[in-house]
XYZ file of C-alpha atoms in Angstrom:
320
model
C 79.631 -5.917 18.335
C 79.408 -9.464 19.661
C 82.497 -11.091 21.167
C 82.544 -14.906 21.236
C 84.374 -16.911 23.892
C 84.068 -20.207 22.004
C 83.357 -21.356 18.432
C 79.784 -21.366 17.199
C 78.159 -24.800 17.343
C 76.076 -24.236 14.203
C 75.805 -21.752 11.345
C 73.849 -18.577 12.103
C 72.502 -17.032 8.861
C 71.687 -13.321 8.697
C 68.006 -14.175 8.529
C 65.709 -17.117 7.958
C 65.954 -16.954 4.143
C 69.581 -15.883 3.563
C 70.717 -19.507 3.371
C 68.163 -20.300 0.674
C 65.400 -21.505 2.994
C 61.818 -20.539 2.082
C 59.940 -17.913 4.117
C 58.236 -19.102 7.285
C 54.526 -18.493 6.896
C 55.333 -15.973 4.177
C 57.662 -13.953 6.421
C 61.417 -13.537 6.877
C 62.880 -13.360 10.379
C 66.226 -11.855 11.375
C 68.606 -13.986 13.406
C 69.087 -12.820 16.981
C 71.729 -13.315 19.639
C 70.981 -13.428 23.355
C 74.323 -13.081 25.168
C 74.629 -13.965 28.833
C 75.340 -10.392 29.968
C 76.093 -9.486 33.592
C 74.895 -12.783 35.101
C 74.527 -13.604 38.759
C 77.757 -15.469 39.569
C 78.926 -17.766 42.336
C 75.678 -18.644 44.088
C 75.648 -21.910 46.025
C 72.660 -23.617 47.643
C 73.504 -26.525 49.943
C 72.147 -28.868 52.602
C 68.540 -27.849 53.123
C 65.006 -29.081 52.451
C 62.222 -27.223 50.707
C 58.568 -28.002 50.136
C 55.371 -26.241 49.146
C 52.747 -26.922 51.770
C 49.294 -27.545 50.278
C 47.048 -28.540 53.212
C 44.006 -29.149 51.007
C 45.823 -31.624 48.755
C 46.991 -35.194 49.344
C 50.511 -36.125 48.246
C 49.389 -39.670 47.405
C 46.981 -38.272 44.794
C 49.927 -36.770 42.901
C 51.634 -40.109 42.241
C 51.300 -41.007 38.548
C 48.962 -38.065 38.070
C 50.267 -36.036 35.133
C 47.831 -33.179 35.490
C 47.771 -30.019 37.568
C 46.193 -30.463 40.991
C 46.178 -26.706 41.707
C 47.179 -24.581 38.676
C 47.325 -21.441 40.826
C 50.153 -22.952 42.855
C 52.652 -23.540 40.029
C 55.670 -22.231 41.928
C 59.152 -23.549 41.140
C 61.615 -24.539 43.847
C 64.992 -23.230 42.620
C 65.405 -21.114 39.470
C 68.732 -20.204 37.852
C 68.023 -17.360 35.402
C 70.875 -15.299 33.971
C 73.280 -17.171 36.254
C 76.732 -18.740 35.958
C 79.327 -20.593 38.014
C 76.754 -21.662 40.600
C 75.580 -24.875 42.253
C 72.993 -26.861 44.204
C 74.316 -29.683 46.391
C 72.781 -31.935 48.997
C 69.329 -30.379 48.796
C 65.991 -32.165 49.164
C 62.869 -30.866 47.429
C 59.554 -32.504 48.260
C 56.266 -31.592 46.564
C 57.045 -28.275 44.897
C 54.365 -26.401 42.961
C 56.023 -27.174 39.627
C 59.723 -27.695 38.776
C 61.956 -28.384 41.796
C 65.002 -27.119 39.853
C 64.826 -25.170 36.580
C 67.195 -23.071 34.464
C 66.671 -20.264 31.968
C 69.903 -18.801 30.553
C 72.501 -20.431 32.815
C 76.048 -21.707 32.400
C 78.641 -23.657 34.350
C 76.268 -25.037 36.967
C 76.747 -28.050 39.225
C 73.510 -29.775 40.244
C 74.887 -32.570 42.409
C 73.645 -35.109 44.977
C 70.144 -33.752 45.401
C 66.877 -35.590 46.156
C 63.775 -34.447 44.290
C 60.416 -36.011 45.107
C 57.117 -34.966 43.609
C 55.226 -31.943 42.343
C 51.640 -30.826 42.873
C 51.420 -29.877 39.201
C 52.765 -32.070 36.414
C 50.349 -31.205 33.601
C 49.201 -28.456 31.253
C 51.702 -25.695 30.626
C 54.782 -27.858 31.148
C 54.976 -28.460 34.897
C 56.755 -30.810 37.253
C 60.050 -31.247 35.379
C 63.624 -31.489 36.541
C 64.256 -28.946 33.817
C 67.359 -27.736 31.984
C 66.316 -24.968 29.596
C 68.928 -22.765 27.915
C 71.598 -24.291 30.119
C 75.144 -24.789 28.929
C 78.321 -26.556 30.036
C 76.799 -27.794 33.279
C 76.948 -30.953 35.376
C 73.973 -32.943 36.696
C 75.425 -35.732 38.841
C 74.301 -38.109 41.560
C 70.758 -36.798 41.803
C 67.724 -38.906 42.713
C 64.387 -37.949 41.172
C 61.010 -39.479 41.978
C 57.444 -38.661 40.947
C 58.231 -35.904 38.441
C 57.084 -35.684 34.825
C 60.454 -35.605 33.024
C 64.108 -34.754 33.239
C 64.454 -32.357 30.302
C 66.982 -30.544 28.203
C 65.409 -28.015 25.854
C 65.705 -24.631 24.193
C 69.327 -24.843 22.994
C 70.731 -26.651 26.052
C 74.233 -27.765 25.088
C 77.485 -29.125 26.436
C 75.950 -30.629 29.560
C 76.797 -33.906 31.308
C 74.146 -36.009 33.064
C 75.957 -38.713 35.007
C 75.249 -41.170 37.793
C 71.668 -40.116 38.460
C 68.742 -42.318 39.536
C 65.422 -41.391 37.884
C 61.965 -42.957 37.621
C 61.078 -40.622 34.733
C 62.436 -40.238 31.224
C 65.547 -38.521 29.924
C 63.601 -36.102 27.768
C 65.120 -34.206 24.840
C 62.234 -31.787 24.760
C 63.072 -29.870 21.586
C 64.548 -26.525 20.607
C 67.827 -27.782 19.115
C 69.295 -29.057 22.367
C 72.535 -30.714 21.332
C 75.957 -32.047 22.333
C 74.796 -33.386 25.692
C 76.106 -36.567 27.327
C 74.002 -39.014 29.360
C 75.975 -41.804 31.023
C 75.967 -44.092 34.046
C 72.378 -43.188 34.850
C 69.740 -45.583 36.180
C 66.355 -44.888 34.582
C 63.477 -47.181 35.595
C 60.191 -46.092 34.005
C 57.034 -47.827 35.192
C 53.857 -48.395 33.191
C 52.125 -45.783 35.322
C 54.455 -43.082 34.018
C 52.571 -42.002 30.887
C 50.704 -39.030 29.485
C 47.289 -40.679 29.722
C 47.511 -40.932 33.519
C 45.891 -37.576 34.234
C 42.852 -36.433 36.206
C 42.556 -32.707 35.398
C 44.422 -29.885 33.621
C 46.328 -32.389 31.525
C 49.406 -31.688 29.434
C 48.658 -32.161 25.757
C 52.195 -33.121 24.655
C 51.669 -30.836 21.645
C 49.377 -33.290 19.933
C 45.875 -32.265 20.951
C 45.441 -34.133 24.239
C 47.053 -36.814 26.411
C 47.933 -39.696 24.117
C 47.768 -43.423 24.751
C 51.481 -44.012 24.302
C 54.027 -45.002 26.928
C 56.889 -42.798 28.051
C 60.108 -44.734 27.538
C 63.442 -43.963 29.242
C 64.387 -41.672 26.318
C 62.147 -39.091 24.641
C 63.201 -37.301 21.419
C 61.467 -34.178 20.074
C 59.945 -34.571 16.596
C 56.873 -33.692 14.555
C 53.927 -31.614 15.749
C 54.791 -32.063 19.410
C 58.192 -30.428 18.959
C 57.035 -27.839 16.435
C 54.294 -26.617 18.761
C 56.701 -25.241 21.353
C 60.282 -25.275 20.125
C 61.236 -27.237 17.021
C 63.074 -30.526 16.731
C 65.753 -31.939 18.990
C 69.263 -31.191 17.765
C 72.402 -33.147 16.997
C 74.818 -35.294 18.960
C 73.001 -36.093 22.152
C 75.009 -39.065 23.401
C 73.870 -42.017 25.533
C 76.500 -44.358 26.986
C 76.548 -47.047 29.668
C 73.169 -46.272 31.174
C 70.926 -48.825 32.890
C 67.485 -48.137 31.436
C 64.342 -50.249 31.788
C 60.696 -49.846 30.839
C 57.545 -51.569 32.122
C 55.020 -51.941 29.293
C 51.994 -53.173 31.256
C 50.612 -52.951 34.770
C 52.476 -55.460 36.970
C 54.521 -56.511 33.943
C 58.273 -57.083 33.818
C 60.754 -54.274 33.260
C 62.468 -54.626 29.889
C 65.963 -53.415 29.066
C 66.223 -50.361 26.829
C 69.398 -49.634 24.824
C 71.146 -52.321 26.877
C 74.566 -52.473 25.171
C 76.736 -50.796 27.823
C 79.799 -50.396 25.604
C 78.034 -48.932 22.578
C 77.928 -45.159 22.121
C 74.515 -44.053 20.838
C 74.683 -40.623 19.186
C 71.160 -39.366 18.484
C 70.487 -37.047 15.550
C 73.782 -37.843 13.853
C 74.950 -39.707 10.743
C 78.668 -39.675 11.491
C 79.413 -36.320 9.881
C 76.334 -34.153 10.436
C 72.812 -33.834 11.754
C 70.221 -36.392 10.711
C 66.614 -36.486 11.864
C 65.478 -39.903 13.055
C 63.644 -41.541 10.182
C 61.670 -44.547 9.001
C 62.637 -45.668 5.483
C 64.021 -42.213 4.731
C 61.030 -40.255 6.050
C 61.491 -38.262 9.290
C 59.453 -39.718 12.121
C 56.278 -37.689 12.757
C 56.352 -38.439 16.481
C 58.531 -40.254 18.986
C 55.412 -41.748 20.586
C 54.927 -45.366 19.472
C 58.231 -45.233 17.595
C 60.426 -45.584 20.682
C 61.463 -49.195 20.004
C 62.417 -48.851 16.347
C 65.998 -49.321 15.208
C 67.425 -45.960 14.103
C 70.989 -47.179 13.630
C 72.535 -47.932 10.229
C 71.833 -44.540 8.700
C 68.447 -43.753 10.250
C 69.449 -41.008 12.674
C 71.428 -42.719 15.456
C 75.147 -43.268 14.940
C 75.994 -46.425 16.879
C 79.196 -47.311 15.046
C 81.501 -46.640 18.006
C 82.115 -48.583 21.209
C 84.294 -47.951 24.236
C 85.458 -50.391 26.899
C 85.733 -47.677 29.554
C 83.002 -47.160 32.132
C 82.758 -43.449 31.359
C 83.416 -41.097 28.461
C 83.513 -38.148 30.868
C 85.497 -39.391 33.865
C 89.033 -40.738 33.809
C 88.214 -43.021 36.736
C 84.886 -44.244 38.068
C 84.476 -45.218 41.717
C 81.158 -46.285 43.177
């Protein structure tokens, strides 16, 4: 018996063919539930600094290097796994082995007012993220992130709010039907140097067979082979509102505004009533890379029909 504490966010068929879908590779797979049973509860981490000392490596060599400098040293900083009602506040992480903060099966977290700077490994295997995986109903607020690969939501992350952060890497919807997340009042300034092709060894392949020659923009949306390789497409109703996002498209070039309308509500993967994959002339995009500047409004996968004069959709009052 499974007891639910909130409504389901999507239909869960008995198996992969019971809703009329064709077999996957000739096989049928049963649906599974992974309840958050007996989690660690009420853990708070506050006001300290952590680092991973690597005396044979130079921190400067890690800047805009999206490979792994020492794959054997891929140690995360803080991991919330099977955890709830917990928090990290006022912490500084400098040069961790991989992710400074990462979740796997976590709920009701507060990740607030932390400083994250750098990782020795940002390449193959998915390293060097500020990573929210299988995280639900959590708050990421007032954090500063520098010299990481991405800020990600992935693997069913849902109901989270990302507000008032300052990042130099992308807001990355990494795939796995992450949905119903809100990004607002963030500053995201992505330089030309922040791109997959900037890699010296042990490079991440982005799911497409090797580092590509595209640019990482302030938003990344999971589609095509890159998403299918590890998780499947990004889900519905990921909302962007009143963010300050800019992208530099050439070395020493100007920073250009990205989704600059501060009052417009951009709902990705949504047509107003249900999920819609981002598309070009009715065909789902095969890749977000090199399609980042297309217009997906007006029925092409981003519902931008709503505006709001408030500063925040989440907060009643905003003070800076």
